[in-house]
CSV table of C-alpha atoms and ligand atoms in Angstrom, one decimal:
chain,number,residue,atom,x,y,z
A,1330,MET,CA,-31.3,-31.3,2.5
A,1331,SER,CA,-31.7,-29.6,-0.9
A,1332,LYS,CA,-28.9,-29.3,-3.3
A,1333,ARG,CA,-28.7,-25.7,-2.5
A,1334,GLN,CA,-28.4,-26.3,1.2
A,1335,VAL,CA,-25.6,-28.9,0.6
A,1336,LEU,CA,-23.7,-26.4,-1.6
A,1337,CYS,CA,-24.1,-23.7,1.1
A,1338,ALA,CA,-22.8,-25.9,3.8
A,1339,LEU,CA,-19.9,-27.0,1.6
A,1340,GLY,CA,-19.2,-23.4,0.8
A,1341,ALA,CA,-19.3,-22.4,4.4
A,1342,SER,CA,-16.9,-25.1,5.5
A,1343,LEU,CA,-14.5,-24.4,2.7
A,1344,LEU,CA,-14.7,-20.8,3.6
A,1345,ILE,CA,-13.7,-21.5,7.2
A,1346,ALA,CA,-11.0,-23.9,6.1
A,1347,GLY,CA,-9.8,-21.4,3.5
A,1348,CYS,CA,-9.3,-18.6,5.9
A,1349,GLN,CA,-6.4,-18.1,8.2
A,1350,SER,CA,-5.4,-15.5,10.8
A,1351,VAL,CA,-2.0,-14.0,10.1
A,1352,ASN,CA,0.1,-11.0,11.0
A,1353,THR,CA,1.9,-9.9,7.8
A,1354,THR,CA,4.4,-7.8,9.6
A,1355,SER,CA,6.3,-7.7,12.9
A,1356,GLY,CA,5.3,-5.0,15.3
A,1357,GLY,CA,8.4,-2.7,15.1
A,1358,ALA,CA,8.9,0.2,17.5
A,1359,VAL,CA,5.4,1.5,16.6
A,1360,GLY,CA,3.8,-1.8,17.6
A,1361,VAL,CA,1.3,-2.7,14.9
A,1362,GLU,CA,-0.1,-6.0,16.1
A,1363,ARG,CA,-3.6,-6.5,14.7
A,1364,SER,CA,-4.2,-10.1,13.3
A,1365,GLN,CA,-5.6,-10.2,9.8
A,1366,TRP,CA,-7.9,-12.7,8.1
A,1367,MET,CA,-6.5,-13.9,4.8
A,1368,PHE,CA,-8.0,-16.3,2.3
A,1369,SER,CA,-5.3,-19.0,2.1
A,1370,MET,CA,-6.0,-19.9,-1.6
A,1371,LEU,CA,-5.0,-16.3,-2.4
A,1372,SER,CA,-1.4,-16.5,-1.5
A,1373,THR,CA,1.0,-13.5,-1.2
A,1374,ASP,CA,2.9,-14.6,-4.2
A,1375,GLU,CA,-0.2,-15.0,-6.3
A,1376,VAL,CA,-1.5,-11.6,-5.5
A,1377,ASN,CA,1.9,-10.0,-6.0
A,1378,GLN,CA,2.2,-11.7,-9.5
A,1379,MET,CA,-1.3,-10.7,-10.5
A,1380,TYR,CA,-0.6,-7.1,-9.4
A,1381,ALA,CA,2.7,-7.1,-11.3
A,1382,GLN,CA,0.7,-7.6,-14.5
A,1383,SER,CA,-1.5,-4.6,-14.0
A,1384,TYR,CA,1.4,-2.5,-12.9
A,1385,GLN,CA,3.4,-3.3,-16.0
A,1386,LYS,CA,0.3,-2.4,-18.1
A,1387,THR,CA,0.1,1.0,-16.4
A,1388,VAL,CA,3.9,1.7,-16.7
A,1389,GLY,CA,3.8,0.5,-20.4
A,1390,GLU,CA,0.9,2.8,-21.3
A,1391,ALA,CA,2.7,5.7,-19.6
A,1392,GLY,CA,5.8,4.9,-21.6
A,1393,LYS,CA,3.8,4.9,-24.9
A,1394,LYS,CA,2.2,8.3,-24.0
A,1395,GLY,CA,5.7,9.7,-23.2
A,1396,VAL,CA,4.8,10.5,-19.6
A,1397,LEU,CA,7.2,8.2,-17.9
A,1398,ASP,CA,9.8,10.4,-16.2
A,1399,GLN,CA,13.0,8.5,-15.8
A,1400,THR,CA,15.5,11.3,-16.2
A,1401,SER,CA,14.5,14.5,-14.4
A,1402,SER,CA,16.0,15.5,-11.1
A,1403,ASP,CA,12.6,14.6,-9.4
A,1404,ALA,CA,12.9,11.1,-10.9
A,1405,ARG,CA,16.3,10.7,-9.4
A,1406,ARG,CA,15.0,12.1,-6.0
A,1407,VAL,CA,12.1,9.6,-6.0
A,1408,ASP,CA,14.4,6.8,-6.9
A,1409,ALA,CA,16.9,7.6,-4.2
A,1410,ILE,CA,14.3,8.0,-1.5
A,1411,ALA,CA,12.6,4.7,-2.5
A,1412,THR,CA,16.0,2.9,-2.3
A,1413,ARG,CA,16.6,4.0,1.2
A,1414,LEU,CA,13.0,3.1,2.4
A,1415,ILE,CA,13.0,-0.3,0.7
A,1416,ALA,CA,16.3,-1.1,2.5
A,1417,GLN,CA,14.4,-0.8,5.8
A,1418,ALA,CA,11.3,-2.9,4.7
A,1419,PRO,CA,12.8,-6.2,6.0
A,1420,THR,CA,12.6,-4.9,9.5
A,1421,PHE,CA,8.8,-5.4,9.2
A,1422,ARG,CA,8.9,-8.5,7.0
A,1423,PRO,CA,12.1,-10.3,6.0
A,1424,ASP,CA,10.6,-11.8,2.8
A,1425,SER,CA,10.2,-8.3,1.3
A,1426,ALA,CA,14.0,-8.4,0.7
A,1427,GLN,CA,13.1,-10.9,-2.2
A,1428,TRP,CA,10.3,-8.8,-3.6
A,1429,LYS,CA,10.8,-7.3,-7.1
A,1430,TRP,CA,10.5,-3.7,-6.0
A,1431,GLU,CA,10.0,-1.1,-8.7
A,1432,VAL,CA,9.5,2.6,-8.7
A,1433,ASN,CA,8.2,4.8,-11.5
A,1434,LEU,CA,7.5,8.5,-11.7
A,1435,ILE,CA,4.6,9.5,-14.1
A,1436,LYS,CA,4.2,13.1,-15.4
A,1437,SER,CA,0.6,14.0,-14.5
A,1438,ASP,CA,-1.3,16.7,-12.6
A,1439,GLU,CA,-2.7,14.0,-10.4
A,1440,LEU,CA,-2.0,14.4,-6.7
A,1441,ASN,CA,-1.4,10.7,-6.2
A,1442,ALA,CA,1.1,8.0,-5.2
A,1443,ASN,CA,0.8,4.3,-4.4
A,1444,CYS,CA,2.7,1.1,-3.7
A,1445,GLY,CA,0.9,-2.0,-4.9
A,1446,PRO,CA,1.3,-5.6,-3.6
A,1447,GLY,CA,4.8,-6.8,-4.0
A,1448,GLY,CA,6.4,-3.4,-3.8
A,1449,LYS,CA,5.3,-1.7,-7.1
A,1450,ILE,CA,5.5,2.0,-6.5
A,1451,ILE,CA,4.1,4.8,-8.7
A,1452,PHE,CA,4.5,8.5,-7.9
A,1453,TYR,CA,2.9,11.3,-9.8
A,1454,THR,CA,4.7,14.6,-10.5
A,1455,GLY,CA,1.6,16.6,-9.6
A,1456,LEU,CA,2.0,15.6,-6.0
A,1457,ILE,CA,5.6,16.8,-5.8
A,1458,ASP,CA,5.0,20.0,-7.8
A,1459,LYS,CA,1.7,21.2,-6.3
A,1460,LEU,CA,2.6,20.4,-2.7
A,1461,LYS,CA,6.2,21.4,-3.1
A,1462,LEU,CA,7.3,18.2,-1.3
A,1463,THR,CA,10.6,18.1,0.5
A,1464,ASP,CA,12.6,14.8,0.5
A,1465,ASP,CA,11.4,14.1,4.0
A,1466,GLU,CA,7.7,14.6,2.9
A,1467,ILE,CA,8.2,12.4,-0.1
A,1468,ALA,CA,9.6,9.7,2.3
A,1469,ALA,CA,6.6,10.2,4.5
A,1470,ILE,CA,4.1,9.5,1.7
A,1471,MET,CA,6.1,6.7,0.2
A,1472,GLY,CA,6.7,5.1,3.6
A,1473,HIS,CA,3.0,5.1,4.1
A,1474,GLU,CA,2.3,3.5,0.7
A,1475,ILE,CA,5.0,0.9,1.2
A,1476,ALA,CA,3.4,0.1,4.6
A,1477,HIS,CA,0.1,-0.7,2.9
A,1478,ALA,CA,2.0,-3.2,0.7
A,1479,LEU,CA,3.9,-4.8,3.6
A,1480,ARG,CA,0.7,-5.2,5.6
A,1481,GLU,CA,-1.0,-6.7,2.5
A,1482,HIS,CA,-4.0,-4.5,2.9
A,1483,GLY,CA,-4.9,-5.2,-0.7
A,1484,ARG,CA,-4.9,-9.0,-0.2
A,1485,GLU,CA,-6.9,-8.5,3.0
A,1486,ALA,CA,-9.6,-6.5,1.1
A,1487,MET,CA,-9.7,-9.2,-1.6
A,1488,SER,CA,-10.0,-11.9,1.0
A,1489,LYS,CA,-13.0,-10.2,2.4
A,1490,ALA,CA,-14.5,-9.8,-1.1
A,1491,TYR,CA,-13.9,-13.5,-1.9
A,1492,GLY,CA,-15.5,-14.5,1.4
A,1493,ILE,CA,-18.6,-12.6,0.5
A,1494,GLU,CA,-18.7,-14.0,-3.1
A,1495,MET,CA,-18.2,-17.5,-1.8
A,1496,ALA,CA,-21.0,-17.2,0.7
A,1497,LYS,CA,-23.2,-16.0,-2.1
A,1498,GLN,CA,-22.3,-18.5,-4.7
A,1499,GLY,CA,-21.1,-21.6,-2.8
A,1500,ALA,CA,-18.0,-23.6,-3.5
A,1501,GLY,CA,-18.0,-23.1,-7.3
A,1502,VAL,CA,-16.1,-19.8,-6.9
A,1503,LEU,CA,-13.4,-21.5,-4.9
A,1504,LEU,CA,-12.9,-24.2,-7.5
A,1505,GLY,CA,-12.8,-21.6,-10.3
A,1506,LEU,CA,-10.1,-19.5,-8.6
A,1507,GLY,CA,-6.9,-18.9,-10.5
A,1508,GLN,CA,-8.2,-19.7,-13.9
A,1509,ASP,CA,-8.5,-16.2,-15.2
A,1510,THR,CA,-5.5,-14.4,-13.9
A,1511,LEU,CA,-6.1,-11.2,-16.0
A,1512,ALA,CA,-9.6,-10.7,-14.6
A,1513,LEU,CA,-8.1,-11.4,-11.2
A,1514,ALA,CA,-5.4,-8.8,-11.8
A,1515,ASP,CA,-8.1,-6.2,-12.3
A,1516,THR,CA,-9.8,-7.4,-9.2
A,1517,VAL,CA,-6.6,-7.0,-7.2
A,1518,ALA,CA,-6.1,-3.5,-8.7
A,1519,ASN,CA,-9.6,-2.6,-7.8
A,1520,TYR,CA,-9.7,-3.9,-4.2
A,1521,GLY,CA,-6.1,-3.1,-3.5
A,1522,MET,CA,-5.8,0.3,-5.0
A,1523,THR,CA,-9.1,2.1,-5.7
A,1524,LEU,CA,-11.3,1.4,-2.8
A,1525,PRO,CA,-10.9,3.7,0.2
A,1526,ASN,CA,-8.7,2.2,2.9
A,1527,SER,CA,-10.3,1.6,6.2
A,1528,ARG,CA,-9.4,3.9,9.1
A,1529,ALA,CA,-7.6,1.0,10.8
A,1530,ASN,CA,-5.5,0.3,7.7
A,1531,GLU,CA,-4.7,4.0,7.4
A,1532,ASN,CA,-3.6,4.1,11.0
A,1533,GLU,CA,-1.3,1.1,10.5
A,1534,ALA,CA,0.2,2.5,7.3
A,1535,ASP,CA,0.8,5.8,9.1
A,1536,LEU,CA,2.6,4.1,11.9
A,1537,ILE,CA,4.7,1.7,9.9
A,1538,GLY,CA,5.4,4.4,7.3
A,1539,LEU,CA,6.6,6.8,10.0
A,1540,GLU,CA,9.1,4.1,11.3
A,1541,LEU,CA,10.3,3.2,7.8
A,1542,ALA,CA,11.1,6.9,7.1
A,1543,ALA,CA,12.8,7.4,10.4
A,1544,ARG,CA,14.9,4.3,10.0
A,1545,ALA,CA,15.9,5.4,6.5
A,1546,GLY,CA,17.1,8.8,7.9
A,1547,TYR,CA,14.1,11.0,7.0
A,1548,ASN,CA,12.7,13.4,9.6
A,1549,PRO,CA,9.4,11.9,11.0
A,1550,ASN,CA,8.0,15.4,11.6
A,1551,ALA,CA,7.6,15.6,7.9
A,1552,ALA,CA,4.5,13.4,8.2
A,1553,ILE,CA,2.8,16.2,10.0
A,1554,THR,CA,3.7,18.9,7.5
A,1555,LEU,CA,2.7,16.6,4.7
A,1556,TRP,CA,-0.8,16.0,6.0
A,1557,ASN,CA,-1.2,19.7,6.7
A,1558,LYS,CA,-0.4,20.4,3.1
A,1559,MET,CA,-2.7,17.7,1.9
A,1560,SER,CA,-5.6,19.0,3.9
A,1561,LYS,CA,-5.0,22.5,2.7
A,1562,VAL,CA,-5.2,21.5,-1.0
A,1563,SER,CA,-8.2,19.3,-0.3
A,1564,GLY,CA,-10.3,22.5,0.4
A,1565,GLY,CA,-10.4,23.2,-3.4
A,1566,SER,CA,-10.6,20.1,-5.5
A,1567,PRO,CA,-9.7,17.1,-3.3
A,1568,PRO,CA,-6.6,15.2,-4.4
A,1569,GLU,CA,-7.1,11.7,-5.8
A,1570,PHE,CA,-4.9,10.5,-3.0
A,1571,MET,CA,-7.5,11.6,-0.4
A,1572,SER,CA,-10.2,9.5,-2.0
A,1573,THR,CA,-8.3,6.3,-1.4
A,1574,HIS,CA,-6.7,7.6,1.8
A,1575,PRO,CA,-9.5,9.2,3.8
A,1576,ALA,CA,-7.9,11.4,6.5
A,1577,SER,CA,-9.5,11.4,9.9
A,1578,SER,CA,-9.3,14.4,12.2
A,1579,SER,CA,-7.4,12.2,14.6
A,1580,ARG,CA,-4.7,11.3,12.0
A,1581,ILE,CA,-2.3,14.1,12.9
A,1582,GLU,CA,-2.7,13.5,16.6
A,1583,ALA,CA,-1.9,9.8,16.3
A,1584,LEU,CA,1.1,10.6,14.2
A,1585,GLN,CA,2.3,13.2,16.7
A,1586,ALA,CA,1.9,10.7,19.5
A,1587,ALA,CA,4.0,8.1,17.6
A,1588,ILE,CA,6.9,10.5,16.7
A,1589,PRO,CA,8.7,10.2,20.0
A,1590,LYS,CA,8.8,6.4,19.5
A,1591,VAL,CA,10.7,6.6,16.2
A,1592,MET,CA,12.7,9.8,16.8
A,1593,PRO,CA,15.7,7.8,18.3
A,1594,LEU,CA,15.7,5.7,15.2
A,1595,TYR,CA,15.9,8.8,13.0
A,1596,LEU,CA,18.6,10.4,15.1
A,1597,ASN,CA,20.8,7.2,14.9
A,1598,ALA,CA,20.0,6.6,11.2
A,1599,LYS,CA,22.4,7.2,8.3
A,1600,LYS,CA,21.2,10.4,6.5
A,1601,SER,CA,22.3,9.5,3.0
B,709,ZN,ZN1,-3.1,4.9,3.0
């Protein structure tokens, strides 16, 4: 056996040992049950901490540029909606009650919003202004984003990327992990936030988001009006949001089919 073959074999066995099948959330009324392959060296806490660094950088830069909106009525709206949604997150995963959730509104024409690993939310004013979003629609989009974070779709994408790297380079990558957290933070940001989500991930985020919004007292029908508005504007210049959240033609049908499952939760929920 050559040295290279030994390294490859070692890499492969470490790769298998380093992966685990998990389900990051409980099913809820919408029943999201897919098991996920996660790279165990890349723990939830580690990814959340790494992402927190890149989030603070984004928020800090927005502050310096004077585009961080902390006082407008929209900032208060976004904050209030986030608070109600976050209160429902432990339904899907109890440990999210300990996350250091943050929400920030950035003044920008960008039609975008996201929630990174560990509950770091950014909303852009362009989305609210151009789509004239109602509170229920803001809750639909924010619920969807929070669902990506709860399901750890970012860590899942990174796990895949590391698996590929390890297969290419052998065990060295594994041993080097965790040494350069800043570089890793960029990797998290890249894999977690900028690559298009898979159709399966989008569907999960739609379903969990729908339930979060309903439990928080926001009308789940707003998910339909939101995606209709989104596809109308994407006729001209496609919103940034659509590049990371590819919409399939079946999205609205799937949402419509799930609404009856969460409607009782909405009807029984506190509306403030
Ligand atoms: Zn999405």
